[in-house]
Amino acid sequence: MKQNFPFSKDIKRAFQNDPPGQWMTVVPTGCIRLNSGYPQPVLVPSIEIKEAVARLIDEEQDLPLHYIGSPRIPELKKFIQQRMQKREVVLSEEELLVTSGACQAIDLISRILLDDEAVVAIEAPTYMEALEVFGNYTEHFMDVPIDANGLDTDRFEEMLADKEAKGETLPRLLYTIPTFQNPTGTTMTLERRKKVLELAERYDFLVLEDDAYGELAFGEQARLLKAMDPGNRVLYVGSLSKVVAPGMRIGWVAGAEELVTAMDWFKKDLHHPFAQATMASYLEGLDFDSHLQELQDAYQRKSSVMVAALEKFLPKSVSWYTPSGGYFVWVQVPGVDTVQMLPEALAAGVAYVPGRYFFLNQEEGREFLRLSFSYAEEEQIVKGIELLGQVIGRTVPQENN
Amino acid sequence: MKQNFPFSKDIKRAFQNDPPGQWMTVVPTGCIRLNSGYPQPVLVPSIEIKEAVARLIDEEQDLPLHYIGSPRIPELKKFIQQRMQKREVVLSEEELLVTSGACQAIDLISRILLDDEAVVAIEAPTYMEALEVFGNYTEHFMDVPIDANGLDTDRFEEMLADKEAKGETLPRLLYTIPTFQNPTGTTMTLERRKKVLELAERYDFLVLEDDAYGELAFGEQARLLKAMDPGNRVLYVGSLSKVVAPGMRIGWVAGAEELVTAMDWFKKDLHHPFAQATMASYLEGLDFDSHLQELQDAYQRKSSVMVAALEKFLPKSVSWYTPSGGYFVWVQVPGVDTVQMLPEALAAGVAYVPGRYFFLNQEEGREFLRLSFSYAEEEQIVKGIELLGQVIGRTVPQENN
């Protein structure tokens, strides 16, 4: 029965968009998953988490199974404070909220800052789930191009000046993934980071710094926007999804106390005591820096394997950014529609995410695809790229081949 | 630094309310917790959950630690479908969304239905956290009195007719806890249930049926509103918090497919694979009906112990509803302000929740308090009520004593 439900204004607006998850591909069994932005199974500490639960229950019995009460929950917050301090960000308890993954943090930030009059500045391309979240609140965006050095701040400055000159609404929020960006894998230079903060002051907007991949650096770690944020304008979003396990749903947001307090009001899934206490129990036995080093080494090897395979198997016309951390390689295949090519790739045995889904203006992503070196094993990566090379070879227009 | 942050309209409205959690009391160590709506520690299956995690990881390794992939997640949904079927509600997969506890379900329902123009009909008194959630979306309420037979539907009908006659906005949603209501412990009669559904049709509103306590019946189970819902107007909210463990944050919402789909769009904490798979693993080894029977027996015993102690230790002027299920006893202490009496009760060694926090118009709750027999052990319950009787004896105006 189709009824005329009395939907809220929010959902009426959201219904105008495509349903979420359009970018998700049903990947046939046996297909090599270069689409999955997941950690590699052997790098997920399953046994250690099993042991962490056993220790937790042995020591605390029912405590972590109530709404509140586990002494390990404050410990998780302290762990996050300490990690942030290592990255030059000193946070009070009131400036930090633990969330159900980075995605909930992005939603809560939207919840307190955005409404149907708000403009959000985003990178083009950007993380598709963040686009979906923002689209639940507003239809006004400003998409700023990204290149090998991250967000193009000169272009951003021109766009802002232009908007101001025309008397148009300026953005309330910039959403950026400055380090090992999803999907491009690129990192914003220090100079551009400073420029972003300068523009935030000048044009009075807040900055959502999504740092889901920031700790997975193959070399030196980039300086956080939040670490050089004189106006307290940066809302930093972190996550243990990429460095421990996404299924635990542990993320956080750090920013001005007034903003964090407001987010806490709207966090109506409460505080997931069992997941948080389990994570705290897992972490307490761990040398986290060594753990990170292992992950960094593993992903660096996998990244090198993927890039070497791309060089070996892909036509000369194809190009990509060589990542210095994170999970992804962003590939341009001139003259090819990567949505149209996907069924053939899946049939050949390799999966990727078409570039289109990472753009507000989807047509801009037509020739792009995102590969992930995180999930598949090294020999699978090589095989997957070889298969992709064959599919591209059959698809690329002759003059480009 | 105090800044002028560009808050959304939502949060600006929410800031006009009291901060959430005002009803939470800091209970001194050693104080008997008749305030806590928690399951009793010995009734929380800690060991079984530890074993469930061990089995889960042994059998699935990293699968439940990714975003998706655990075969047990669909099993949890099937379990809920089967439980609902036992209660005469047949649900397709698309009519059921697993949430992070009932609280997130209530928030998602509000999210898709409420905005600043919406009116919500609520019971007076009602669950204080639901009041907080609704207050994040609208300031327009219609509070309908409740008595020993649940929501006063005659009064509700008059109020609706009156609103209609005056051309005032009618409610979009009725929030009700028909069975073992929080805080009163009362249950809506079958006749009134039918009336609620009839009014929903006539006045075109939806019904949020919060059934957090429904399975904890000391006798026969009441028929669900959702089980006699010809117009598909009921959004049923269930939870495993009271019958397994609140800290696992497993709840659900069941209703018209179009509404459930809309809620899924806004569920931006994703789907908590580890918690859901752990719950499924715990449930698969369990005779759930026997488990429920044990809980029902235990809580019935504890309820009887509390009621007997109330009869023995409380002044004659004090009255209460004798519960037939759930967690709570709602007590009226004529002539006493229960907020003012609380510090003395805490000093004496017993905690309760003042009635005020369960009312939109807090003054109506002045003489009431909520006791919970769920958390404390039986002898603690007796001791707690004895202490409460002494405190009330010292506080009640002489003519009432």
mmCIF file of C-alpha atoms in Angstrom, chain A residues 18-333:
data_model
loop_
_atom_site.group_PDB
_atom_site.id
_atom_site.type_symbol
_atom_site.label_atom_id
_atom_site.label_comp_id
_atom_site.label_asym_id
_atom_site.label_seq_id
_atom_site.Cartn_x
_atom_site.Cartn_y
_atom_site.Cartn_z
ATOM 1 C CA ASP A 18 19.606 9.081 -5.768
ATOM 2 C CA PRO A 19 19.229 6.386 -3.119
ATOM 3 C CA PRO A 20 22.437 5.885 -1.136
ATOM 4 C CA GLY A 21 24.847 3.097 -2.000
ATOM 5 C CA GLN A 22 24.503 3.338 -5.792
ATOM 6 C CA TRP A 23 28.264 2.974 -5.987
ATOM 7 C CA MET A 24 28.164 -0.429 -4.318
ATOM 8 C CA THR A 25 28.843 -3.206 -6.809
ATOM 9 C CA VAL A 26 27.750 -6.800 -6.463
ATOM 10 C CA VAL A 27 31.104 -8.478 -6.959
ATOM 11 C CA PRO A 28 30.907 -12.057 -8.278
ATOM 12 C CA THR A 29 32.570 -14.713 -6.110
ATOM 13 C CA GLY A 30 36.192 -15.243 -7.092
ATOM 14 C CA CYS A 31 36.510 -11.757 -8.538
ATOM 15 C CA ILE A 32 39.589 -9.858 -7.291
ATOM 16 C CA ARG A 33 38.318 -7.051 -5.073
ATOM 17 C CA LEU A 34 40.319 -3.970 -6.003
ATOM 18 C CA ASN A 35 37.141 -2.031 -5.212
ATOM 19 C CA SER A 36 37.077 -2.723 -1.460
ATOM 20 C CA GLY A 37 38.386 -0.018 0.839
ATOM 21 C CA TYR A 38 38.766 -2.623 3.579
ATOM 22 C CA PRO A 39 41.860 -3.625 5.529
ATOM 23 C CA GLN A 40 43.446 -6.890 4.403
ATOM 24 C CA PRO A 41 42.015 -9.825 6.407
ATOM 25 C CA VAL A 42 45.423 -10.876 7.794
ATOM 26 C CA LEU A 43 45.933 -7.322 9.060
ATOM 27 C CA VAL A 44 42.689 -7.362 11.065
ATOM 28 C CA PRO A 45 43.512 -8.436 14.646
ATOM 29 C CA SER A 46 40.678 -10.988 14.990
ATOM 30 C CA ILE A 47 42.401 -13.238 17.527
ATOM 31 C CA GLU A 48 43.521 -10.277 19.563
ATOM 32 C CA ILE A 49 39.966 -8.909 19.665
ATOM 33 C CA LYS A 50 38.648 -12.296 20.769
ATOM 34 C CA GLU A 51 41.214 -12.245 23.577
ATOM 35 C CA ALA A 52 40.326 -8.640 24.394
ATOM 36 C CA VAL A 53 36.672 -9.631 24.904
ATOM 37 C CA ALA A 54 37.637 -12.593 27.085
ATOM 38 C CA ARG A 55 39.843 -10.365 29.258
ATOM 39 C CA LEU A 56 37.154 -7.698 29.407
ATOM 40 C CA ILE A 57 34.408 -10.060 30.584
ATOM 41 C CA ASP A 58 36.712 -11.957 32.957
ATOM 42 C CA GLU A 59 37.711 -8.718 34.630
ATOM 43 C CA GLU A 60 34.496 -6.659 34.423
ATOM 44 C CA GLN A 61 31.723 -9.274 34.147
ATOM 45 C CA ASP A 62 28.494 -7.472 33.214
ATOM 46 C CA LEU A 63 29.864 -3.898 33.420
ATOM 47 C CA PRO A 64 30.557 -3.352 29.693
ATOM 48 C CA LEU A 65 27.128 -4.836 28.892
ATOM 49 C CA HIS A 66 25.178 -2.051 30.642
ATOM 50 C CA TYR A 67 24.644 1.479 29.334
ATOM 51 C CA ILE A 68 27.449 2.812 31.456
ATOM 52 C CA GLY A 69 29.853 1.502 34.039
ATOM 53 C CA SER A 70 32.891 0.009 32.312
ATOM 54 C CA PRO A 71 36.074 1.689 33.569
ATOM 55 C CA ARG A 72 37.605 0.978 30.149
ATOM 56 C CA ILE A 73 35.397 3.486 28.328
ATOM 57 C CA PRO A 74 37.240 6.529 29.748
ATOM 58 C CA GLU A 75 40.461 4.684 28.891
ATOM 59 C CA LEU A 76 39.530 4.628 25.194
ATOM 60 C CA LYS A 77 39.036 8.379 25.304
ATOM 61 C CA LYS A 78 42.422 8.803 26.990
ATOM 62 C CA PHE A 79 44.050 6.650 24.298
ATOM 63 C CA ILE A 80 42.584 8.900 21.601
ATOM 64 C CA GLN A 81 43.710 12.022 23.474
ATOM 65 C CA GLN A 82 47.240 10.618 23.653
ATOM 66 C CA ARG A 83 47.306 9.709 19.954
ATOM 67 C CA MET A 84 46.114 13.209 19.089
ATOM 68 C CA GLN A 85 48.735 14.743 21.350
ATOM 69 C CA LYS A 86 51.451 12.893 19.425
ATOM 70 C CA ARG A 87 50.138 14.730 16.414
ATOM 71 C CA GLU A 88 50.334 18.108 18.143
ATOM 72 C CA VAL A 89 46.658 18.349 19.075
ATOM 73 C CA VAL A 90 45.966 18.766 22.788
ATOM 74 C CA LEU A 91 42.326 18.081 23.628
ATOM 75 C CA SER A 92 40.256 18.376 26.777
ATOM 76 C CA GLU A 93 37.643 15.697 27.442
ATOM 77 C CA GLU A 94 34.950 18.132 26.367
ATOM 78 C CA GLU A 95 36.588 18.704 22.989
ATOM 79 C CA LEU A 96 36.432 15.036 22.020
ATOM 80 C CA LEU A 97 33.438 12.813 21.227
ATOM 81 C CA VAL A 98 33.790 9.112 20.430
ATOM 82 C CA THR A 99 31.445 8.163 17.588
ATOM 83 C CA SER A 100 30.295 5.063 15.730
ATOM 84 C CA GLY A 101 32.959 5.394 13.063
ATOM 85 C CA ALA A 102 33.939 8.470 11.077
ATOM 86 C CA CYS A 103 30.673 8.323 9.167
ATOM 87 C CA GLN A 104 28.593 9.093 12.249
ATOM 88 C CA ALA A 105 30.967 11.930 13.096
ATOM 89 C CA ILE A 106 30.419 13.437 9.630
ATOM 90 C CA ASP A 107 26.658 13.036 10.098
ATOM 91 C CA LEU A 108 26.702 14.716 13.514
ATOM 92 C CA ILE A 109 28.745 17.620 12.175
ATOM 93 C CA SER A 110 26.220 18.017 9.357
ATOM 94 C CA ARG A 111 23.407 17.774 11.869
ATOM 95 C CA ILE A 112 24.590 20.695 13.924
ATOM 96 C CA LEU A 113 25.867 22.911 11.114
ATOM 97 C CA LEU A 114 23.827 22.280 7.980
ATOM 98 C CA ASP A 115 20.298 23.026 6.964
ATOM 99 C CA ASP A 116 18.609 23.678 3.638
ATOM 100 C CA GLU A 117 20.219 27.109 3.354
ATOM 101 C CA ALA A 118 23.789 25.945 4.005
ATOM 102 C CA VAL A 119 26.493 25.681 1.348
ATOM 103 C CA VAL A 120 29.180 22.986 1.720
ATOM 104 C CA ALA A 121 32.506 23.219 -0.073
ATOM 105 C CA ILE A 122 33.819 19.797 -1.091
ATOM 106 C CA GLU A 123 36.752 18.392 -2.996
ATOM 107 C CA ALA A 124 36.091 17.094 -6.485
ATOM 108 C CA PRO A 125 36.389 14.108 -6.337
ATOM 109 C CA THR A 126 35.610 13.181 -2.728
ATOM 110 C CA TYR A 127 34.427 10.353 -0.462
ATOM 111 C CA MET A 128 31.047 9.280 -1.802
ATOM 112 C CA GLU A 129 29.430 8.474 1.549
ATOM 113 C CA ALA A 130 30.214 11.960 2.814
ATOM 114 C CA LEU A 131 28.484 13.348 -0.289
ATOM 115 C CA GLU A 132 25.445 11.233 0.584
ATOM 116 C CA VAL A 133 25.434 12.503 4.165
ATOM 117 C CA PHE A 134 25.662 16.169 3.156
ATOM 118 C CA GLY A 135 22.931 15.577 0.558
ATOM 119 C CA ASN A 136 20.575 14.646 3.401
ATOM 120 C CA TYR A 137 20.833 18.224 4.691
ATOM 121 C CA THR A 138 21.359 20.571 1.786
ATOM 122 C CA GLU A 139 21.474 20.709 -1.968
ATOM 123 C CA HIS A 140 23.918 23.609 -2.104
ATOM 124 C CA PHE A 141 27.508 22.633 -2.836
ATOM 125 C CA MET A 142 30.657 24.227 -4.102
ATOM 126 C CA ASP A 143 33.002 21.666 -5.586
ATOM 127 C CA VAL A 144 36.646 22.579 -5.694
ATOM 128 C CA PRO A 145 39.088 20.686 -7.920
ATOM 129 C CA ILE A 146 41.867 18.570 -6.467
ATOM 130 C CA ASP A 147 45.252 17.767 -8.008
ATOM 131 C CA ALA A 148 48.468 15.930 -7.085
ATOM 132 C CA ASN A 149 48.992 18.442 -4.248
ATOM 133 C CA GLY A 150 45.500 18.155 -2.822
ATOM 134 C CA LEU A 151 42.737 20.756 -2.848
ATOM 135 C CA ASP A 152 43.477 23.520 -5.374
ATOM 136 C CA THR A 153 43.486 26.419 -2.924
ATOM 137 C CA ASP A 154 44.160 29.066 -5.596
ATOM 138 C CA ARG A 155 41.042 28.007 -7.447
ATOM 139 C CA PHE A 156 39.154 27.799 -4.131
ATOM 140 C CA GLU A 157 40.180 31.370 -3.310
ATOM 141 C CA GLU A 158 38.999 32.585 -6.729
ATOM 142 C CA MET A 159 35.691 30.791 -6.303
ATOM 143 C CA LEU A 160 35.138 32.301 -2.853
ATOM 144 C CA ALA A 161 36.019 35.806 -4.059
ATOM 145 C CA ASP A 162 33.694 35.346 -6.987
ATOM 146 C CA LYS A 163 30.834 34.220 -4.755
ATOM 147 C CA GLU A 164 31.423 37.157 -2.450
ATOM 148 C CA ALA A 165 31.514 39.613 -5.336
ATOM 149 C CA LYS A 166 28.215 38.263 -6.632
ATOM 150 C CA GLY A 167 26.648 38.409 -3.165
ATOM 151 C CA GLU A 168 26.070 34.636 -3.163
ATOM 152 C CA THR A 169 25.909 32.570 0.020
ATOM 153 C CA LEU A 170 29.389 31.594 1.184
ATOM 154 C CA PRO A 171 30.086 28.062 2.491
ATOM 155 C CA ARG A 172 29.561 27.246 6.167
ATOM 156 C CA LEU A 173 31.803 24.209 5.972
ATOM 157 C CA LEU A 174 34.670 22.850 3.903
ATOM 158 C CA TYR A 175 34.916 19.068 3.801
ATOM 159 C CA THR A 176 38.457 17.927 3.076
ATOM 160 C CA ILE A 177 40.490 14.731 3.363
ATOM 161 C CA PRO A 178 43.899 16.400 3.319
ATOM 162 C CA THR A 179 46.011 13.262 3.720
ATOM 163 C CA PHE A 180 45.885 10.207 1.381
ATOM 164 C CA GLN A 181 42.584 11.457 0.066
ATOM 165 C CA ASN A 182 39.742 9.127 -0.816
ATOM 166 C CA PRO A 183 39.599 8.503 -3.754
ATOM 167 C CA THR A 184 42.715 10.171 -5.191
ATOM 168 C CA GLY A 185 45.314 9.110 -2.613
ATOM 169 C CA THR A 186 46.871 12.581 -2.847
ATOM 170 C CA THR A 187 48.057 14.734 0.078
ATOM 171 C CA MET A 188 47.634 18.459 0.516
ATOM 172 C CA THR A 189 50.911 20.378 0.754
ATOM 173 C CA LEU A 190 51.767 22.330 3.904
ATOM 174 C CA GLU A 191 51.481 25.593 1.984
ATOM 175 C CA ARG A 192 47.967 24.740 0.852
ATOM 176 C CA ARG A 193 47.019 23.654 4.365
ATOM 177 C CA LYS A 194 47.985 27.069 5.641
ATOM 178 C CA LYS A 195 46.028 28.650 2.819
ATOM 179 C CA VAL A 196 42.902 26.655 3.740
ATOM 180 C CA LEU A 197 43.054 27.934 7.313
ATOM 181 C CA GLU A 198 43.652 31.471 6.115
ATOM 182 C CA LEU A 199 40.622 31.265 3.807
ATOM 183 C CA ALA A 200 38.528 29.816 6.653
ATOM 184 C CA GLU A 201 39.329 32.883 8.732
ATOM 185 C CA ARG A 202 38.791 35.318 5.898
ATOM 186 C CA TYR A 203 35.512 33.827 4.677
ATOM 187 C CA ASP A 204 34.296 32.625 8.066
ATOM 188 C CA PHE A 205 33.731 28.917 7.466
ATOM 189 C CA LEU A 206 34.510 25.775 9.481
ATOM 190 C CA VAL A 207 36.688 22.928 8.223
ATOM 191 C CA LEU A 208 35.875 19.237 8.527
ATOM 192 C CA GLU A 209 39.267 17.496 8.395
ATOM 193 C CA ASP A 210 38.612 13.817 7.633
ATOM 194 C CA ASP A 211 41.785 11.950 8.584
ATOM 195 C CA ALA A 212 40.678 8.330 8.198
ATOM 196 C CA TYR A 213 43.918 7.368 6.424
ATOM 197 C CA GLY A 214 46.352 9.873 7.938
ATOM 198 C CA GLU A 215 48.280 7.423 10.111
ATOM 199 C CA LEU A 216 48.942 5.048 7.219
ATOM 200 C CA ALA A 217 51.886 7.090 5.917
ATOM 201 C CA PHE A 218 54.676 5.314 4.017
ATOM 202 C CA GLY A 219 57.050 8.110 5.044
ATOM 203 C CA GLU A 220 56.734 11.220 7.164
ATOM 204 C CA GLN A 221 53.285 12.119 8.486
ATOM 205 C CA ALA A 222 51.708 15.313 7.201
ATOM 206 C CA ARG A 223 50.912 18.035 9.715
ATOM 207 C CA LEU A 224 47.246 18.107 10.660
ATOM 208 C CA LEU A 225 45.092 21.126 9.901
ATOM 209 C CA LYS A 226 43.848 20.746 13.462
ATOM 210 C CA ALA A 227 47.432 21.139 14.709
ATOM 211 C CA MET A 228 47.685 24.639 13.218
ATOM 212 C CA ASP A 229 44.200 25.937 13.800
ATOM 213 C CA PRO A 230 44.417 29.315 15.535
ATOM 214 C CA GLY A 231 40.704 30.108 15.136
ATOM 215 C CA ASN A 232 39.513 26.741 16.444
ATOM 216 C CA ARG A 233 37.694 26.302 13.147
ATOM 217 C CA VAL A 234 38.714 22.715 12.406
ATOM 218 C CA LEU A 235 36.555 19.740 13.298
ATOM 219 C CA TYR A 236 38.928 16.810 13.116
ATOM 220 C CA VAL A 237 37.444 13.368 12.385
ATOM 221 C CA GLY A 238 39.507 10.271 13.116
ATOM 222 C CA SER A 239 38.802 6.570 13.002
ATOM 223 C CA LEU A 240 40.183 3.222 14.074
ATOM 224 C CA SER A 241 38.495 1.568 11.077
ATOM 225 C CA LYS A 242 41.571 1.570 8.857
ATOM 226 C CA VAL A 243 44.142 0.827 11.563
ATOM 227 C CA VAL A 244 42.236 -1.729 13.687
ATOM 228 C CA ALA A 245 38.886 -2.920 12.296
ATOM 229 C CA PRO A 246 35.976 -1.130 10.602
ATOM 230 C CA GLY A 247 33.362 -3.486 12.069
ATOM 231 C CA MET A 248 34.056 -2.179 15.574
ATOM 232 C CA ARG A 249 32.686 1.234 14.500
ATOM 233 C CA ILE A 250 35.020 3.394 16.547
ATOM 234 C CA GLY A 251 35.670 6.916 15.330
ATOM 235 C CA TRP A 252 35.819 10.339 16.919
ATOM 236 C CA VAL A 253 35.442 14.038 16.364
ATOM 237 C CA ALA A 254 37.614 16.713 17.982
ATOM 238 C CA GLY A 255 36.889 20.418 17.925
ATOM 239 C CA ALA A 256 35.630 23.449 19.809
ATOM 240 C CA GLU A 257 33.853 22.431 23.006
ATOM 241 C CA GLU A 258 30.638 24.201 22.042
ATOM 242 C CA LEU A 259 30.433 22.227 18.798
ATOM 243 C CA VAL A 260 31.309 18.892 20.391
ATOM 244 C CA THR A 261 28.690 19.439 23.110
ATOM 245 C CA ALA A 262 26.065 20.133 20.464
ATOM 246 C CA MET A 263 26.976 16.914 18.644
ATOM 247 C CA ASP A 264 26.677 14.929 21.841
ATOM 248 C CA TRP A 265 23.059 16.125 22.143
ATOM 249 C CA PHE A 266 22.221 14.559 18.812
ATOM 250 C CA LYS A 267 24.144 11.298 19.269
ATOM 251 C CA LYS A 268 21.072 9.241 19.946
ATOM 252 C CA ASP A 269 22.573 5.803 19.480
ATOM 253 C CA LEU A 270 24.139 6.417 22.908
ATOM 254 C CA HIS A 271 27.672 5.298 23.520
ATOM 255 C CA HIS A 272 28.162 1.668 22.523
ATOM 256 C CA PRO A 273 29.762 0.517 25.765
ATOM 257 C CA PHE A 274 30.567 -3.028 24.609
ATOM 258 C CA ALA A 275 32.318 -1.913 21.401
ATOM 259 C CA GLN A 276 34.205 0.876 23.183
ATOM 260 C CA ALA A 277 35.272 -1.293 26.118
ATOM 261 C CA THR A 278 36.331 -4.086 23.764
ATOM 262 C CA MET A 279 38.449 -1.651 21.783
ATOM 263 C CA ALA A 280 39.993 -0.269 24.991
ATOM 264 C CA SER A 281 40.753 -3.806 26.134
ATOM 265 C CA TYR A 282 42.391 -4.602 22.783
ATOM 266 C CA LEU A 283 44.485 -1.432 22.848
ATOM 267 C CA GLU A 284 45.749 -1.786 26.410
ATOM 268 C CA GLY A 285 47.890 -4.766 25.505
ATOM 269 C CA LEU A 286 49.288 -3.159 22.399
ATOM 270 C CA ASP A 287 52.371 -1.195 21.373
ATOM 271 C CA PHE A 288 50.341 0.935 18.997
ATOM 272 C CA ASP A 289 53.328 2.540 17.287
ATOM 273 C CA SER A 290 54.769 -0.865 16.378
ATOM 274 C CA HIS A 291 51.328 -1.983 15.244
ATOM 275 C CA LEU A 292 51.085 1.083 13.004
ATOM 276 C CA GLN A 293 54.593 0.477 11.659
ATOM 277 C CA GLU A 294 53.576 -3.046 10.609
ATOM 278 C CA LEU A 295 50.517 -1.725 8.831
ATOM 279 C CA GLN A 296 52.493 1.051 7.172
ATOM 280 C CA ASP A 297 55.096 -1.460 5.927
ATOM 281 C CA ALA A 298 52.450 -3.880 4.676
ATOM 282 C CA TYR A 299 50.419 -1.250 2.829
ATOM 283 C CA GLN A 300 53.537 0.344 1.390
ATOM 284 C CA ARG A 301 54.569 -3.046 -0.053
ATOM 285 C CA LYS A 302 51.099 -3.572 -1.473
ATOM 286 C CA SER A 303 51.026 -0.082 -2.933
ATOM 287 C CA SER A 304 54.389 -0.653 -4.635
ATOM 288 C CA VAL A 305 53.175 -3.971 -6.005
ATOM 289 C CA MET A 306 50.090 -2.280 -7.447
ATOM 290 C CA VAL A 307 52.000 0.617 -8.980
ATOM 291 C CA ALA A 308 54.578 -1.751 -10.524
ATOM 292 C CA ALA A 309 51.756 -3.834 -11.995
ATOM 293 C CA LEU A 310 50.052 -0.706 -13.360
ATOM 294 C CA GLU A 311 53.302 0.254 -15.078
ATOM 295 C CA LYS A 312 53.709 -3.218 -16.484
ATOM 296 C CA PHE A 313 50.173 -4.043 -17.620
ATOM 297 C CA LEU A 314 48.369 -0.796 -18.420
ATOM 298 C CA PRO A 315 48.389 1.028 -21.762
ATOM 299 C CA LYS A 316 50.640 4.096 -21.970
ATOM 300 C CA SER A 317 47.657 6.454 -22.154
ATOM 301 C CA VAL A 318 46.525 5.486 -18.654
ATOM 302 C CA SER A 319 47.827 7.592 -15.753
ATOM 303 C CA TRP A 320 47.569 7.650 -11.948
ATOM 304 C CA TYR A 321 48.832 9.364 -8.809
ATOM 305 C CA THR A 322 51.463 7.336 -6.969
ATOM 306 C CA PRO A 323 50.283 7.276 -3.346
ATOM 307 C CA SER A 324 52.503 7.972 -0.356
ATOM 308 C CA GLY A 325 50.076 6.375 2.096
ATOM 309 C CA GLY A 326 46.486 5.272 2.584
ATOM 310 C CA TYR A 327 44.558 2.644 0.627
ATOM 311 C CA PHE A 328 43.960 3.978 -2.901
ATOM 312 C CA VAL A 329 45.271 4.598 -6.403
ATOM 313 C CA TRP A 330 43.239 6.918 -8.628
ATOM 314 C CA VAL A 331 43.476 6.015 -12.286
ATOM 315 C CA GLN A 332 42.536 7.943 -15.411
ATOM 316 C CA VAL A 333 41.719 5.967 -18.556
#
